[in-house]
XYZ file of C-alpha atoms in Angstrom:
386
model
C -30.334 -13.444 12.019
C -28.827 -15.398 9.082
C -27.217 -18.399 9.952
C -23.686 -17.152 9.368
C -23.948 -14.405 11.079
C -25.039 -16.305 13.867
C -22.280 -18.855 14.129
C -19.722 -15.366 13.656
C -21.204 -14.480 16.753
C -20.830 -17.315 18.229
C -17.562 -17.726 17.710
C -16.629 -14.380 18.773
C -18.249 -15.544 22.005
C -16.478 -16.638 25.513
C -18.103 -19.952 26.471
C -18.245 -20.231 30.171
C -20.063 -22.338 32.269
C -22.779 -21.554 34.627
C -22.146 -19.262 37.634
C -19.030 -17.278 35.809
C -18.859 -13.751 36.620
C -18.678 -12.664 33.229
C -19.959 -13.463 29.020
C -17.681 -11.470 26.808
C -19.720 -10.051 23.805
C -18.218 -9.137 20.986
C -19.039 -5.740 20.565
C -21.567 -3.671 17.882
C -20.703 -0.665 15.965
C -24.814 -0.246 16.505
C -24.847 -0.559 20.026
C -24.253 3.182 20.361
C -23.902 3.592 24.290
C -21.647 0.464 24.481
C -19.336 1.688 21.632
C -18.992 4.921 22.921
C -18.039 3.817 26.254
C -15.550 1.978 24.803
C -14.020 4.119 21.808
C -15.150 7.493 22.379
C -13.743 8.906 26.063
C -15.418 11.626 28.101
C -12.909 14.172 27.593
C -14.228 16.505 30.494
C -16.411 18.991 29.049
C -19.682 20.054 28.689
C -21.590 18.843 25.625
C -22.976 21.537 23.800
C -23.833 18.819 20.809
C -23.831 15.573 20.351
C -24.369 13.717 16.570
C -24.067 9.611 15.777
C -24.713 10.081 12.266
C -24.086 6.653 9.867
C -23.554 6.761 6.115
C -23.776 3.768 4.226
C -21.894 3.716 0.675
C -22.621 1.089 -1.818
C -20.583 0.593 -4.972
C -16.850 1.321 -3.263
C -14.998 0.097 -5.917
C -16.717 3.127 -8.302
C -16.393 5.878 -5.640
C -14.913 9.100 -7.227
C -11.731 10.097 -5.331
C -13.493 12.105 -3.459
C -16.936 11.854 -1.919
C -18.501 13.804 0.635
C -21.574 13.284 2.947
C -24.707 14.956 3.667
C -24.566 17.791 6.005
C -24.357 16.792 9.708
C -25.946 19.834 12.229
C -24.670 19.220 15.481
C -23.892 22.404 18.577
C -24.978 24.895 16.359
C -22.608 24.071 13.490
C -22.799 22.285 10.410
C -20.507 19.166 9.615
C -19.367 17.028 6.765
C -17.544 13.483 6.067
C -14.635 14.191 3.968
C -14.109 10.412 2.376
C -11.163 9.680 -0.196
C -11.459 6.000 -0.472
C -8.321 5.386 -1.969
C -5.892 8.380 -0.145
C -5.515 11.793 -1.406
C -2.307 10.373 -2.958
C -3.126 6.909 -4.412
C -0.496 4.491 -5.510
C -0.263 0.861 -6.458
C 1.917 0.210 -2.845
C 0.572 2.482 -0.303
C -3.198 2.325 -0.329
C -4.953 4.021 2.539
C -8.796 4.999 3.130
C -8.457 9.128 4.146
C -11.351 10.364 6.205
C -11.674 13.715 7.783
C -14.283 15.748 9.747
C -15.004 19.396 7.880
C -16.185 21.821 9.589
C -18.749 24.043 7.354
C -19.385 27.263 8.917
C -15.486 28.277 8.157
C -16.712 31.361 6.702
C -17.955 32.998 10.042
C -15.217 34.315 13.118
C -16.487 31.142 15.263
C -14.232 28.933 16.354
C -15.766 25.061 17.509
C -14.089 22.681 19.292
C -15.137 19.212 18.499
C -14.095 15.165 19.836
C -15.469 13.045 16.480
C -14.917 9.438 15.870
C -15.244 7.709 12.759
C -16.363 3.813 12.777
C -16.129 1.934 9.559
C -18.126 -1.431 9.797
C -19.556 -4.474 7.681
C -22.878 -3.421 6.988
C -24.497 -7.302 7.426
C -21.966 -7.828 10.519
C -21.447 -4.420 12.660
C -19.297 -6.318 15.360
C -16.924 -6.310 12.191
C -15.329 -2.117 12.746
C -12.261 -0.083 12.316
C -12.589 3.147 14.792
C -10.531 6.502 15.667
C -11.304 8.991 17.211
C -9.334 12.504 17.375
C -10.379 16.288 18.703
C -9.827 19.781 17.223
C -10.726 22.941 17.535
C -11.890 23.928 14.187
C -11.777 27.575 12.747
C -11.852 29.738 9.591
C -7.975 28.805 8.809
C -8.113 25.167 10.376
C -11.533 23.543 9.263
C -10.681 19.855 8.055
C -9.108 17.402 10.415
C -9.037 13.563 10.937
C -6.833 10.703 9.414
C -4.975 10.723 6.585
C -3.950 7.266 6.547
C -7.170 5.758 8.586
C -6.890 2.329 7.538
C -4.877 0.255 4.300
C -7.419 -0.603 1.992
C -6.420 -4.171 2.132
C -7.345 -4.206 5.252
C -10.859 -2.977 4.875
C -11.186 -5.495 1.473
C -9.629 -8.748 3.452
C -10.631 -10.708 6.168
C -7.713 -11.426 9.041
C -7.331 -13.556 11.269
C -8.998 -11.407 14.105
C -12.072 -11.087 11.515
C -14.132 -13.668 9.916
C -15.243 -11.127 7.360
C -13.453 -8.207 5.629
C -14.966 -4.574 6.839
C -16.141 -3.702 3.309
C -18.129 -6.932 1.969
C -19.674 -6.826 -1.551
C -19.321 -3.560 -2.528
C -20.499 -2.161 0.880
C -19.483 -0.602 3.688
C -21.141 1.960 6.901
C -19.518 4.961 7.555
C -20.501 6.503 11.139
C -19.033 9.221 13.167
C -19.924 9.948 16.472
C -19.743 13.586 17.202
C -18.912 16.210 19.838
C -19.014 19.857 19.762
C -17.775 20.941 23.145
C -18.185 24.054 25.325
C -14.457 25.038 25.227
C -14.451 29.318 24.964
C -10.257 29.163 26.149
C -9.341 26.460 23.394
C -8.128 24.007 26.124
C -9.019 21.305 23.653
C -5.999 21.826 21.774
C -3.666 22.578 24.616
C -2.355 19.266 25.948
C 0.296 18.154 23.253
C 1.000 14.994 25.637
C -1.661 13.192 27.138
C -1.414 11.042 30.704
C 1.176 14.276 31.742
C 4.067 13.221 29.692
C 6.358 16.361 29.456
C 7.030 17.528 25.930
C 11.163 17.916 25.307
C 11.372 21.095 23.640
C 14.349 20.897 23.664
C 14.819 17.735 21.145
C 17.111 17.738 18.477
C 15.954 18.479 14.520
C 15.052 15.329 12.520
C 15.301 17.572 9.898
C 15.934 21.454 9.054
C 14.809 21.096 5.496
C 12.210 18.994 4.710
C 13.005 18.866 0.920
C 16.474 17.550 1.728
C 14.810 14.136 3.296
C 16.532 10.488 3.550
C 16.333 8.852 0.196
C 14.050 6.605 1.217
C 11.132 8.926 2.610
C 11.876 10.973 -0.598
C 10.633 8.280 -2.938
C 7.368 7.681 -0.789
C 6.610 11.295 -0.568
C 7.954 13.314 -3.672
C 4.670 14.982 -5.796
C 4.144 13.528 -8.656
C 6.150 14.110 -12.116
C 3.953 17.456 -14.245
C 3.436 16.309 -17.539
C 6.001 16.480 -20.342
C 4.643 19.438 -21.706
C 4.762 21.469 -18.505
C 7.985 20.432 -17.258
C 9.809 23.387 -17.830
C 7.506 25.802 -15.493
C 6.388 23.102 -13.067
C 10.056 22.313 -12.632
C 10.892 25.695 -11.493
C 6.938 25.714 -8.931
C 8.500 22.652 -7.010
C 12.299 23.935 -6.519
C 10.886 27.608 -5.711
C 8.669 26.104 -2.641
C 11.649 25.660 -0.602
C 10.788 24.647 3.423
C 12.734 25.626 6.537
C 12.284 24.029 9.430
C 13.476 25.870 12.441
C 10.963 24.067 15.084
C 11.860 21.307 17.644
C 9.072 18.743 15.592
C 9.874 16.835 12.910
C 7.990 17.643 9.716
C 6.499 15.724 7.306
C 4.557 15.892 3.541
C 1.393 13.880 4.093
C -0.187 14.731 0.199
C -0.062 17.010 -2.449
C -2.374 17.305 -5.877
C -1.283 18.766 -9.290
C -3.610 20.449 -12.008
C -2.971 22.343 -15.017
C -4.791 24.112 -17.577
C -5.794 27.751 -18.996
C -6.671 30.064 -16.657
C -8.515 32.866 -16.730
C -6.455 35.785 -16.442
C -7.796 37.808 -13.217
C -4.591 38.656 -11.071
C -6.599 36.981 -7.945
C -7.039 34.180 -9.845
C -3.234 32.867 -9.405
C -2.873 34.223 -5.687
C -5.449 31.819 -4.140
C -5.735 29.173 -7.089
C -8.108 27.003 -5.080
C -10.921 28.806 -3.944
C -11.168 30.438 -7.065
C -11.850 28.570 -11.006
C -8.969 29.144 -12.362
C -9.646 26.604 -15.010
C -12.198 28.504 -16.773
C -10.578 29.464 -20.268
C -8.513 32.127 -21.227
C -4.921 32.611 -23.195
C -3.050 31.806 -19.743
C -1.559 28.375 -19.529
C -0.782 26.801 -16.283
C 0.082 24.775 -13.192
C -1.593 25.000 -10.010
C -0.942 22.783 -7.419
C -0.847 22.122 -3.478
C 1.342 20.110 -0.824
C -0.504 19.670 2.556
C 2.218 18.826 5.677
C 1.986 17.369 9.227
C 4.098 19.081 12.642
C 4.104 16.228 14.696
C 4.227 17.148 18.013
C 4.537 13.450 19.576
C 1.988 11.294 21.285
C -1.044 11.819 17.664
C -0.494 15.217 18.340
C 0.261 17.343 14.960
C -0.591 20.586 13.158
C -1.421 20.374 9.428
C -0.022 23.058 7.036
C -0.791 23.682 2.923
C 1.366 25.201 0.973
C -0.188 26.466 -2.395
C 1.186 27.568 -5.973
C 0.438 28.653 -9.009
C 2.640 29.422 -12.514
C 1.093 31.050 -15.231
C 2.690 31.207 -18.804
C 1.223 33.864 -21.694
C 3.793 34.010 -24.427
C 7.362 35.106 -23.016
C 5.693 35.759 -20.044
C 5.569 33.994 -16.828
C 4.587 34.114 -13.129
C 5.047 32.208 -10.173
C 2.864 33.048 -6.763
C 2.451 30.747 -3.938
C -0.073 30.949 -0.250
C 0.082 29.093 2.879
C -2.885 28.082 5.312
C -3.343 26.382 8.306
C -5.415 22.939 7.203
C -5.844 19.828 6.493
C -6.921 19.895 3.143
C -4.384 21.210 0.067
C -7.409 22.259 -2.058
C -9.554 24.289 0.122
C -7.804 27.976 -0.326
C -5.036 30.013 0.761
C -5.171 33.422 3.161
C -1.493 34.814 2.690
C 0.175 34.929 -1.008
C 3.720 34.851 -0.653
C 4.546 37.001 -3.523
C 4.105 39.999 -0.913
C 5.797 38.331 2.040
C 4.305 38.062 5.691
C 3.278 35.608 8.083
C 0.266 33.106 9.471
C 0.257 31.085 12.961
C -1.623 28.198 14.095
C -3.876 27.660 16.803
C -2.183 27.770 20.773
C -1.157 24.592 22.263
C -0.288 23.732 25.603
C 3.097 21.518 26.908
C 5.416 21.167 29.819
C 9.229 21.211 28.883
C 11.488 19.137 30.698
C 11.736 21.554 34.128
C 8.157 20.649 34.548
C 7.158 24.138 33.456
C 4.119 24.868 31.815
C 4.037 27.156 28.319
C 1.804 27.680 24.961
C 3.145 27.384 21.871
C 2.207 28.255 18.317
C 4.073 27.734 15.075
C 4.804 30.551 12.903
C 4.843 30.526 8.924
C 6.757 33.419 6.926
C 6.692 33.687 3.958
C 9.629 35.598 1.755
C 9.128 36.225 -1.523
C 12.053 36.785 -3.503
C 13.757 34.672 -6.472
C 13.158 31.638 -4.317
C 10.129 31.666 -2.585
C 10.863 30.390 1.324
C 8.782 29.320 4.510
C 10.057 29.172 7.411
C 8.593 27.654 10.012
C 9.969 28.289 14.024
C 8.292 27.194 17.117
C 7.107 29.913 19.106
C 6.410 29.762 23.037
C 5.894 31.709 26.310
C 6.054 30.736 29.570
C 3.006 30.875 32.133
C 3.881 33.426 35.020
């Protein structure tokens, strides 16, 4: 042990004197049993799978926006670290680190509950660490989840006065996640909206019915980003058409959003599920595609992430304008219902008590109606136990 990191030890150290019931260690993000005793709770339920996997990243400060790490294989499954080091939304004020679990067998009908935490940490001094830890039941339609804002990257570049050393020190930094995958067949991961029994008001009143008719204030944090001079005219028209009703008890938030544009090709698919398809690969069609992600928060770091997707195509006088929803975390990652036919998708079942103490599930609901104005509207929908 260097000398430095010695005397950060030390000083992280209780000095007692001989006889005292107890030394106070600081703790290490490598001292796996400890930490997880610690930071990662026994939620109840039998371990089908369980995964500490650490990835180290060198050169931060040349990361693309998005990296990704090797595949993890824990319970059967097969994991990924979803890592944008600077947000999915970077700005000059409002730097945060994004990290999110992705779950990579979202092609098959199986459905995998999972606790994960993530753990960044100094790679010379591991007692240095920034940890959460969430749980999800991951599926086809719901297969990223984790923290959008996990930590400001000042934070992680800085030391404080609680650390001797910043988190990420020359360059460096260890990414680890300590992984999960329960036995959970009835989805009972999912259901309790409040922890320690705290009764869910479902009865609250609306923060807000439409969530593109925010305070002033939120609206400058959170409104996508300008299109490009050139495209102003259609992308104008792809923002005002995505118009959001909230009809739930929750308020609801826009957490990110990403903007492209280009030529597509000009396969009909092509502008109905813009992401999961490359759009961008030639043709005479010139346009926009683009994707707002939002969080339900359902109180107490409970929430539901939706994406809403859209596309406008312009060919000569002509022009189109489609747009999907899906259940996820992730704006980019594909859409199952296109709006330009209508219909509706619904989230995972959750469990809460209202205020009479009774128990119910509850889903939310997306419809979609496609008309001159495309609208979502999203309503909270519940039944009550017998």
């Amino acid at each position: 042990m260097s000398l430095t990191s010695w005397l950060n030890k030390v000083a992280t150290e209780k000095v007692v004197q001989p006889g005292a019931r107890d030394v106070k260690v600081a703790l290490s993000a490598l001292d796996h049993d400890n930490f997880a005793a610690k930071n990662f709770p026994d939620l109840g339920h039998k371990v089908n799978g369980l995964k500490i996997f650490t990835w180290r990243l060198n050169n931060w400060s040349k990361l693309d926006m998005k990296v990704t790490s090797a595949t993890i294989e824990c319970g059967g499954y097969n994991w990924r670290i979803l890592l944008y080091p600077y947000g999915t939304t970077p700005s000059t004020d409002n730097e945060s680190t994004t990290l999110y679990l992705e779950y990579l067998s979202r092609y098959s009908a199986n459905q995998a509950s999972a606790q994960f935490a993530f753990v960044l940490s100094n790679i010379r001094d591991p007692t240095i660490y920034s940890t959460k830890w969430a749980k999800h039941r991951f599926s086809s339609t719901d297969s990223t989840w984790g923290f959008s804002k996990f930590a400001a990257i000042v934070q992680l570049l800085q030391a404080t006065d609680s650390r001797a050393r910043p988190i990420i020190e020359n360059d460096s930094v260890d990414i680890t996640v300590y992984l999960r995958v329960l036995d959970d067949p009835v989805g009972a991961l999912n259901l309790n909206l409040q922890p320690n029994n705290k009764k869910i008001n479902i009865k609250q009143r609306l923060v807000s019915r439409d969530t593109w008719q925010k305070k002033e204030d939120e609206l400058r944090t959170s409104r996508p980003p300008e299109p490009p001079a050139r495209l102003s005219a259609m992308t104008e028209g792809c923002w005002q058409q995505c118009f959001i009703k909230n009809s739930t008890g929750f308020y609801v938030r826009l957490v990110k959003h990403f903007l492209k544009f280009g030529r597509f090709n000009n396969a009909p698919e092509a502008s109905i599920a813009p992401f999961s398809v490359g759009v961008f690969s030639g043709g005479d069609s010139v346009g926009v595609a683009g994707g707002v992600a939002y969080e339900i928060d359902l109180g107490a770091d409970d929430a539901i992430m939706f994406s809403l997707g859209f596309s406008g195509v312009s060919s000569g006088s002509y022009g189109s304008f489609q747009a999907g929803v899906a259940f996820t975390a992730d704006p980019e990652e594909g859409y199952k219902m296109a709006s330009v036919g209508g219909g509706a998708l619904k989230s995972s079942e959750c469990r809460g008590t209202d205020e009479d103490g009774k128990n119910f599930s509850l889903f939310i609901r997306i419809t979609a109606v496609a008309n001159q104005n495309n609208i979502f509207t999203l309503e909270e929908v519940r039944y009550y136990d017998p």
